mmCIF file with all atom_site columns, C-alpha atoms in Angstrom:
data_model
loop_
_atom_site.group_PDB
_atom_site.id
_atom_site.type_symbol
_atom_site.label_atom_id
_atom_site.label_alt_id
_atom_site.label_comp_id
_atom_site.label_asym_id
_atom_site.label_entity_id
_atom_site.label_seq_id
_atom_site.pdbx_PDB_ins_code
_atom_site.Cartn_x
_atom_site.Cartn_y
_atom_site.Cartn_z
_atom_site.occupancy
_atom_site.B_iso_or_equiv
_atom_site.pdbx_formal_charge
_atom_site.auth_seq_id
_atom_site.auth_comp_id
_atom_site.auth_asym_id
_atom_site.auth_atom_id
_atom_site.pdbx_PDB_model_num
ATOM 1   C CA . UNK A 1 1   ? -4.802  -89.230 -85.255 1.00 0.00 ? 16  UNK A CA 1
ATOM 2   C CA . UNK A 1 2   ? -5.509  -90.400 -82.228 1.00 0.00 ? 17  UNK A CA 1
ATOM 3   C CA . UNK A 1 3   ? -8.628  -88.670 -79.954 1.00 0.00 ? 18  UNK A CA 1
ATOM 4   C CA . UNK A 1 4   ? -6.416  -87.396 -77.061 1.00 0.00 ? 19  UNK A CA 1
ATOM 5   C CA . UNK A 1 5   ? -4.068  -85.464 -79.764 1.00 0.00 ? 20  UNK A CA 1
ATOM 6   C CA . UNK A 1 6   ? -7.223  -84.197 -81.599 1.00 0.00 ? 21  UNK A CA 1
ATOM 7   C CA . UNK A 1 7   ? -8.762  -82.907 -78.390 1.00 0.00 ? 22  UNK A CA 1
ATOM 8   C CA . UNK A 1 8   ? -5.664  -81.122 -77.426 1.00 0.00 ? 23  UNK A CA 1
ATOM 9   C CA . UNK A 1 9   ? -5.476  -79.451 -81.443 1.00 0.00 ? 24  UNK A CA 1
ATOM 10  C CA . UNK A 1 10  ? -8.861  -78.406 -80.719 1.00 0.00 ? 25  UNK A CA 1
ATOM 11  C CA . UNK A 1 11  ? -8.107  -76.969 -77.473 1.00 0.00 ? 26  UNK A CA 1
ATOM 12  C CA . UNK A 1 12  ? -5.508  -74.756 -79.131 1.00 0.00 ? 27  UNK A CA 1
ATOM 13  C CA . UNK A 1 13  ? -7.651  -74.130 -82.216 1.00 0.00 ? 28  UNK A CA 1
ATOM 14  C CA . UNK A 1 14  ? -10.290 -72.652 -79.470 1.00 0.00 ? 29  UNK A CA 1
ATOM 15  C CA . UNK A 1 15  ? -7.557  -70.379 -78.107 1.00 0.00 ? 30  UNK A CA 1
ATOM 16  C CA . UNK A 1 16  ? -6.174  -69.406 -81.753 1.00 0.00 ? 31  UNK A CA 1
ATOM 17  C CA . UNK A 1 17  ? -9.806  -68.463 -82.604 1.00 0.00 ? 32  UNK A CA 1
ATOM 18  C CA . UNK A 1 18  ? -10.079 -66.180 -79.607 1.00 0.00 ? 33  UNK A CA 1
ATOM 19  C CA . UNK A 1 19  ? -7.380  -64.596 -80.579 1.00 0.00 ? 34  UNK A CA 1
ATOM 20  C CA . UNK A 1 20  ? -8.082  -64.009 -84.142 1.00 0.00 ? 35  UNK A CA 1
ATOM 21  C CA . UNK A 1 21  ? -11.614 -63.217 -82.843 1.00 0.00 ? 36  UNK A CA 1
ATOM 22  C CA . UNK A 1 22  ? -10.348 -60.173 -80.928 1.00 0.00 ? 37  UNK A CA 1
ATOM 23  C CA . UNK A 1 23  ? -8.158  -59.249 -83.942 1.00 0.00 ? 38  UNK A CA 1
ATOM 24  C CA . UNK A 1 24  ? -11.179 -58.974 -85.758 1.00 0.00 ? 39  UNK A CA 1
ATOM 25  C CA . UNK A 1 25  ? -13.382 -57.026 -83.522 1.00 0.00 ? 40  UNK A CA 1
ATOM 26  C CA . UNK A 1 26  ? -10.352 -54.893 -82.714 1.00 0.00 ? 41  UNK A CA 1
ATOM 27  C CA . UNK A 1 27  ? -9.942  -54.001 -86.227 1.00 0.00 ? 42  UNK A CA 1
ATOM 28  C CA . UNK A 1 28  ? -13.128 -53.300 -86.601 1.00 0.00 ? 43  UNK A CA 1
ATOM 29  C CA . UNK A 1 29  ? -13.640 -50.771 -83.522 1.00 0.00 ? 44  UNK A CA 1
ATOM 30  C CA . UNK A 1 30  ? -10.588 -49.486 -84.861 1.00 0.00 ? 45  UNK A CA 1
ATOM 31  C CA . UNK A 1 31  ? -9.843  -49.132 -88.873 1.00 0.00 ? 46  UNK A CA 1
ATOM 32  C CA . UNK A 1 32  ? -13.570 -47.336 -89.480 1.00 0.00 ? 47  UNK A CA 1
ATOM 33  C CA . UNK A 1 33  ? -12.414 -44.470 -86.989 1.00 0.00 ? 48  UNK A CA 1
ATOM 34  C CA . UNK A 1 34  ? -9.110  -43.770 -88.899 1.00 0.00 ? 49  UNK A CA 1
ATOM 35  C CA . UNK A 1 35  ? -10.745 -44.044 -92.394 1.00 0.00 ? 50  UNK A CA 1
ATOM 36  C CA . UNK A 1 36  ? -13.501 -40.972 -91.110 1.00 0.00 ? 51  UNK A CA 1
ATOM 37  C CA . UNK A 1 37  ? -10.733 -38.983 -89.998 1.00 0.00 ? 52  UNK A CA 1
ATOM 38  C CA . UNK A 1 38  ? -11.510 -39.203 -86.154 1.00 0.00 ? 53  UNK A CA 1
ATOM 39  C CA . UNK A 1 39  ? -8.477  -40.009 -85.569 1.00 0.00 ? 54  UNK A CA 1
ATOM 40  C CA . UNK A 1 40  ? -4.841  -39.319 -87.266 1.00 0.00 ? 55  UNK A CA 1
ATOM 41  C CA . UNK A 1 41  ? -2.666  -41.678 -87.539 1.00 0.00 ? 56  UNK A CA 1
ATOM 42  C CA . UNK A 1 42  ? 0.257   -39.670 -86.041 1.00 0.00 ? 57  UNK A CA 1
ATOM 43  C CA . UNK A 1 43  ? -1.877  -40.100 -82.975 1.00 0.00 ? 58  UNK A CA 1
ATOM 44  C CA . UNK A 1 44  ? -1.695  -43.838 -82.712 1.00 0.00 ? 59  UNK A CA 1
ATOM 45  C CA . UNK A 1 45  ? 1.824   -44.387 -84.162 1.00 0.00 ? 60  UNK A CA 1
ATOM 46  C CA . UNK A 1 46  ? 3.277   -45.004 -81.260 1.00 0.00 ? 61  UNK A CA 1
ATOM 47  C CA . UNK A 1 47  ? 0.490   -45.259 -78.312 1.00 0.00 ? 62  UNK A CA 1
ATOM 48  C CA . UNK A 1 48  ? -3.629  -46.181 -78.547 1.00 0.00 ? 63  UNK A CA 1
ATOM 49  C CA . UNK A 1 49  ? -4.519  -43.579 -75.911 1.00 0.00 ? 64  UNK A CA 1
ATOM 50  C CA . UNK A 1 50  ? -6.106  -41.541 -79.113 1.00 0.00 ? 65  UNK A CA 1
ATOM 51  C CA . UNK A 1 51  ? -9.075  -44.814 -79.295 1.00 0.00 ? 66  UNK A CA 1
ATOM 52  C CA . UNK A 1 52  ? -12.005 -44.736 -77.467 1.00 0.00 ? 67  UNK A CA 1
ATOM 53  C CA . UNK A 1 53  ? -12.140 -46.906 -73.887 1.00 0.00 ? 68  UNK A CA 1
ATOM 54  C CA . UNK A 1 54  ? -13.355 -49.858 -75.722 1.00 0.00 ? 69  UNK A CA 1
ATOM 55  C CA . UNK A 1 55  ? -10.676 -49.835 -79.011 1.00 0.00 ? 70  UNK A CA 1
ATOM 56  C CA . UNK A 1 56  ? -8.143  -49.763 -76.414 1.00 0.00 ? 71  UNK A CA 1
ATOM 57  C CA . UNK A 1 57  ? -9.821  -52.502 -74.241 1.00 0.00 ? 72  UNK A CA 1
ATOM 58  C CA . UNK A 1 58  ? -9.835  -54.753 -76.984 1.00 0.00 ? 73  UNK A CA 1
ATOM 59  C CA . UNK A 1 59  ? -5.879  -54.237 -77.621 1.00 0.00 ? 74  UNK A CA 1
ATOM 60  C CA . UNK A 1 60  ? -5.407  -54.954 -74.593 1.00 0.00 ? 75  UNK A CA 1
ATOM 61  C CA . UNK A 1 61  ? -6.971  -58.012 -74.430 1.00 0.00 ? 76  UNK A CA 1
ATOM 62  C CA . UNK A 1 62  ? -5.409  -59.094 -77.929 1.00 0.00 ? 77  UNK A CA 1
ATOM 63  C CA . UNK A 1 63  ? -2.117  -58.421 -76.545 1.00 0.00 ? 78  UNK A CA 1
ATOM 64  C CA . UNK A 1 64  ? -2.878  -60.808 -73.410 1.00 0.00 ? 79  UNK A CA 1
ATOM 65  C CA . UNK A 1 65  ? -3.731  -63.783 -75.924 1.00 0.00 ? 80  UNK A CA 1
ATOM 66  C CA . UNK A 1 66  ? 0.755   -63.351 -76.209 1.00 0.00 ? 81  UNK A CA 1
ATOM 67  C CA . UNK A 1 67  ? 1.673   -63.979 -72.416 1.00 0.00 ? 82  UNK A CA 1
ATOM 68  C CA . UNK A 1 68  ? -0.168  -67.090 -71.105 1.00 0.00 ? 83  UNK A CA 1
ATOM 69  C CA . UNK A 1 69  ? -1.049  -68.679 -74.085 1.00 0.00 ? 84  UNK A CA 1
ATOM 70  C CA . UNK A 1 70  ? 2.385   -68.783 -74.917 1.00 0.00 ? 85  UNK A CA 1
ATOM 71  C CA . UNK A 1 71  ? 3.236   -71.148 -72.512 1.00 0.00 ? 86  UNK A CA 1
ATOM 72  C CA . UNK A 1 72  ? -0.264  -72.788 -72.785 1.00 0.00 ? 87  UNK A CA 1
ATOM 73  C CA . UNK A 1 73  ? 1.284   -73.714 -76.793 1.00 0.00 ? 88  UNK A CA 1
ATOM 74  C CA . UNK A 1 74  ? 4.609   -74.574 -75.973 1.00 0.00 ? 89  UNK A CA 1
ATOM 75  C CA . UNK A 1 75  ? 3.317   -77.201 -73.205 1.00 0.00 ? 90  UNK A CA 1
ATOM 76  C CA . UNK A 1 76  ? 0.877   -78.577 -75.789 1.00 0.00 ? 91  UNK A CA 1
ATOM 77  C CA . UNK A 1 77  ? 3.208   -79.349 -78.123 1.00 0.00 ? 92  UNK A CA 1
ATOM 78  C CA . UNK A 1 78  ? 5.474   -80.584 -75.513 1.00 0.00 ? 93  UNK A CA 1
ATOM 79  C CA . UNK A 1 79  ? 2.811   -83.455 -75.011 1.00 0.00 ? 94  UNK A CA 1
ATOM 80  C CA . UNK A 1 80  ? 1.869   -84.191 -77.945 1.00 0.00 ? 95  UNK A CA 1
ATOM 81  C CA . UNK A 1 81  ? 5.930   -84.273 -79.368 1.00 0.00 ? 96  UNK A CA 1
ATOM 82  C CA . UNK A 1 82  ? 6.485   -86.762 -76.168 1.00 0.00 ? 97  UNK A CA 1
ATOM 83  C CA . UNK A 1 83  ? 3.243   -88.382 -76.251 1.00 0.00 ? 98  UNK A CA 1
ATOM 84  C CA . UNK A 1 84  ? 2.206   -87.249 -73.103 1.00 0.00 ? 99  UNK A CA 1
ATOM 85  C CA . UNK A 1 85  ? -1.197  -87.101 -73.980 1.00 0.00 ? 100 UNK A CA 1
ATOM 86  C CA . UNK A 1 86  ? -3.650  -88.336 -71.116 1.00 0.00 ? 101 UNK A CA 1
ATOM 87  C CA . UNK A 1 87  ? -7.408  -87.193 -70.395 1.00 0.00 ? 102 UNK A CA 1
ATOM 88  C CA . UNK A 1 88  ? -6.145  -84.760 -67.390 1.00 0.00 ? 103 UNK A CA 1
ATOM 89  C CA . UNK A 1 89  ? -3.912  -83.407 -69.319 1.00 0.00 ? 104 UNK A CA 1
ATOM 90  C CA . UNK A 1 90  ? -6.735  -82.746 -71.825 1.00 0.00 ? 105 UNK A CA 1
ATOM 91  C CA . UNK A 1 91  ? -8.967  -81.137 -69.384 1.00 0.00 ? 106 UNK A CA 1
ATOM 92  C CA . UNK A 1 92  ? -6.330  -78.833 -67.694 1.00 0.00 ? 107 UNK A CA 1
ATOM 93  C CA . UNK A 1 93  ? -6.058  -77.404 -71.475 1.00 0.00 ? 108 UNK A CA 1
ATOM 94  C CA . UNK A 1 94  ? -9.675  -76.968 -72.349 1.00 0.00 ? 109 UNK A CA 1
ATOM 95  C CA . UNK A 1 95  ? -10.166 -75.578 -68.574 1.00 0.00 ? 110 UNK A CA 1
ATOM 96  C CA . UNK A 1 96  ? -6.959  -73.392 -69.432 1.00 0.00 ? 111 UNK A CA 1
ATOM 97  C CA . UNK A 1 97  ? -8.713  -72.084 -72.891 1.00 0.00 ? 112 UNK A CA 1
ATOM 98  C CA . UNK A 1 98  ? -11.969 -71.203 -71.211 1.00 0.00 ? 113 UNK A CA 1
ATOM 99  C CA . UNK A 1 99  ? -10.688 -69.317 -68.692 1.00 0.00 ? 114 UNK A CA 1
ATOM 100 C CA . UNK A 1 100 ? -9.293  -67.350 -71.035 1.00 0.00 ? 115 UNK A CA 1
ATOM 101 C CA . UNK A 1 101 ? -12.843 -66.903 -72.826 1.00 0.00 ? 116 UNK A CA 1
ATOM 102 C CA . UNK A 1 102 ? -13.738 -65.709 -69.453 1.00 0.00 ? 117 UNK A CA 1
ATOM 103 C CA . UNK A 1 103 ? -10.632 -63.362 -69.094 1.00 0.00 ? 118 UNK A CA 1
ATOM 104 C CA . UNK A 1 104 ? -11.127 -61.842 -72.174 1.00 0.00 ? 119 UNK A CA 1
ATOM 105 C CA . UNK A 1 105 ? -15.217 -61.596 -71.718 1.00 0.00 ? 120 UNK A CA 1
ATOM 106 C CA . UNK A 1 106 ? -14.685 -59.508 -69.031 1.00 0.00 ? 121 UNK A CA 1
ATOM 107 C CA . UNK A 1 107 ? -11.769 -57.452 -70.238 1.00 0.00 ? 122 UNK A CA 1
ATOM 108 C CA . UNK A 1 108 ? -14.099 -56.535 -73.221 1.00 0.00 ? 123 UNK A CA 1
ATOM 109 C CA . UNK A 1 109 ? -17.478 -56.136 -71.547 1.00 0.00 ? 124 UNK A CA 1
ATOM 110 C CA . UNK A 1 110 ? -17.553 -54.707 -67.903 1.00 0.00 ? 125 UNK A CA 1
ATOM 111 C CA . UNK A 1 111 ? -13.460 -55.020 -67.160 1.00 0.00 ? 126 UNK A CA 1
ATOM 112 C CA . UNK A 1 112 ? -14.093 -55.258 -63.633 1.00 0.00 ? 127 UNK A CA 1
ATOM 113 C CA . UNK A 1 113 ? -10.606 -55.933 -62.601 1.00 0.00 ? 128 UNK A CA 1
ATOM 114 C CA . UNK A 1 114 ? -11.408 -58.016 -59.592 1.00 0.00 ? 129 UNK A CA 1
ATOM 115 C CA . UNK A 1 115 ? -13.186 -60.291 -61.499 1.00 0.00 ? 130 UNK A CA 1
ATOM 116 C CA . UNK A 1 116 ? -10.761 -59.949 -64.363 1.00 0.00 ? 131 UNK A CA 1
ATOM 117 C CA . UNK A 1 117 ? -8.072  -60.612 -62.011 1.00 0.00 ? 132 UNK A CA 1
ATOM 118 C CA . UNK A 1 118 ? -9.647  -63.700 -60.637 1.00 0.00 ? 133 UNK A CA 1
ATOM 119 C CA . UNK A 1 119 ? -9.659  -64.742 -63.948 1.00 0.00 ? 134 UNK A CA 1
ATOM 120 C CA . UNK A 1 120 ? -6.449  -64.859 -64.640 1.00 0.00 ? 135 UNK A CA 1
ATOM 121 C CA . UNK A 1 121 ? -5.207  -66.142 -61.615 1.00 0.00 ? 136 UNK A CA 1
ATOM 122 C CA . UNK A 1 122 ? -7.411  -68.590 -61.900 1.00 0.00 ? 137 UNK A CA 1
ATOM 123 C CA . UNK A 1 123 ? -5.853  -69.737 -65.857 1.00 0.00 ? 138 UNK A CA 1
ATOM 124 C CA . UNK A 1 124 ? -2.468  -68.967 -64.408 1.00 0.00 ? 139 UNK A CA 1
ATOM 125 C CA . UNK A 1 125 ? -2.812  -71.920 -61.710 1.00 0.00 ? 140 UNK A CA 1
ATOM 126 C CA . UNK A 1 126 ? -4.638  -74.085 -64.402 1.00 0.00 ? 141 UNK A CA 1
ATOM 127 C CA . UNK A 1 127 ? -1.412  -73.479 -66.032 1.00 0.00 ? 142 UNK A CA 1
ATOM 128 C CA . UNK A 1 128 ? 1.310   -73.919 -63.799 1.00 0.00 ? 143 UNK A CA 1
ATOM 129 C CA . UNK A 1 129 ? -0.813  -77.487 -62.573 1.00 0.00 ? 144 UNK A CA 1
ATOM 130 C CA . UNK A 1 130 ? -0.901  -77.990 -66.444 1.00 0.00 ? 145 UNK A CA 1
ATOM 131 C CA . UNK A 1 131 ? 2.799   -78.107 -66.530 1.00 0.00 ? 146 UNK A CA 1
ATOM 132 C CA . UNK A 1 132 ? 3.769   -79.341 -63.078 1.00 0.00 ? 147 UNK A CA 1
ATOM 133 C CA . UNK A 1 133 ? 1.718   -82.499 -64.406 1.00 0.00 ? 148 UNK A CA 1
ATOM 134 C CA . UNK A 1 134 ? 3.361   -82.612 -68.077 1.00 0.00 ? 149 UNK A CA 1
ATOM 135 C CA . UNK A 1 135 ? 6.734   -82.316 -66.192 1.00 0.00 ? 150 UNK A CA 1
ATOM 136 C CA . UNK A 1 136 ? 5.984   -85.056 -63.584 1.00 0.00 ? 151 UNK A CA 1
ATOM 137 C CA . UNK A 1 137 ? 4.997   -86.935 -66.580 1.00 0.00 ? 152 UNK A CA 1
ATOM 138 C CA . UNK A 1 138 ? 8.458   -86.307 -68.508 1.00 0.00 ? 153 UNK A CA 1
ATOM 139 C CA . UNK A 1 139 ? 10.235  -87.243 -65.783 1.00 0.00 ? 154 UNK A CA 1
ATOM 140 C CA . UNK A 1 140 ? 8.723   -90.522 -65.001 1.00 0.00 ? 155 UNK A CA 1
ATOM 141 C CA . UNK A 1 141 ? 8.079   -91.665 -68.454 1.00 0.00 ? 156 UNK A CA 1
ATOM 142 C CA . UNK A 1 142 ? 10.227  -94.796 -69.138 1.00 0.00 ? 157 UNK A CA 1
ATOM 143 C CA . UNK A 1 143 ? 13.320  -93.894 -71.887 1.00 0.00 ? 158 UNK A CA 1
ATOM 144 C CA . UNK A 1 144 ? 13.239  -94.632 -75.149 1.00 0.00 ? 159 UNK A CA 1
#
């Protein structure tokens, strides 16, 4: 496999981890409270407003790791089915995944929104660059 393809695998690996890694921690902040009793399950069937602050912060964070990302994958694989694959492209991806570390950081720690916010904006344009150059690169790649 060639090095450019690996780095972008790993990049996505990184960004499946995180996501696995709140699963985890959610669980965990989670499943203990139910099994004492401290909370009934008819009270989280349908919303979490029966966790504590931080249960809930972490779900909320896991369910982020669905919107971005999304389209962070889908580009990926884009590249790597076209072989697309160059060292921006790369870096825009591994920038993308650790701004999302940083997004999610803060959504689980302080959740200042401002700085949450900036965050994400910050992945979103990381993003959008991400596949502005994967499209520029589609277009002007010679046909097969």
């Amino acid at each position: 496999m060639p090095l450019l393809d690996k780095m972008l695998a790993l990049a996505m690996a990184a960004q499946v981890l995180l996501t696995l890694g709140l699963l985890v921690w959610m669980g965990r902040e989670r499943v203990p409270r139910v099994v004492r009793g401290e909370i009934r399950v008819a009270d989280i069937a349908v919303e979490k407003d029966a966790y504590p602050l931080k249960a809930r912060l972490l779900s909320n964070s896991f369910d982020n790791q669905f919107q971005l990302p999304l389209l962070f994958f889908v580009g990926a694989l884009t590249a790597l089915l076209f072989g697309l694959l160059d060292w921006f492209t790369v870096g825009l991806a591994w920038l993308f995944v650790f701004l999302r570390y940083v997004h999610a950081a803060i959504h689980v720690t302080t959740n200042r929104v401002y700085r949450r916010f900036t965050a994400y904006v910050a992945g979103l344009a990381v993003l959008a660059l991400f596949w502005l150059w994967l499209v520029l690169r589609l277009l002007l790649a010679p046909s097969v």
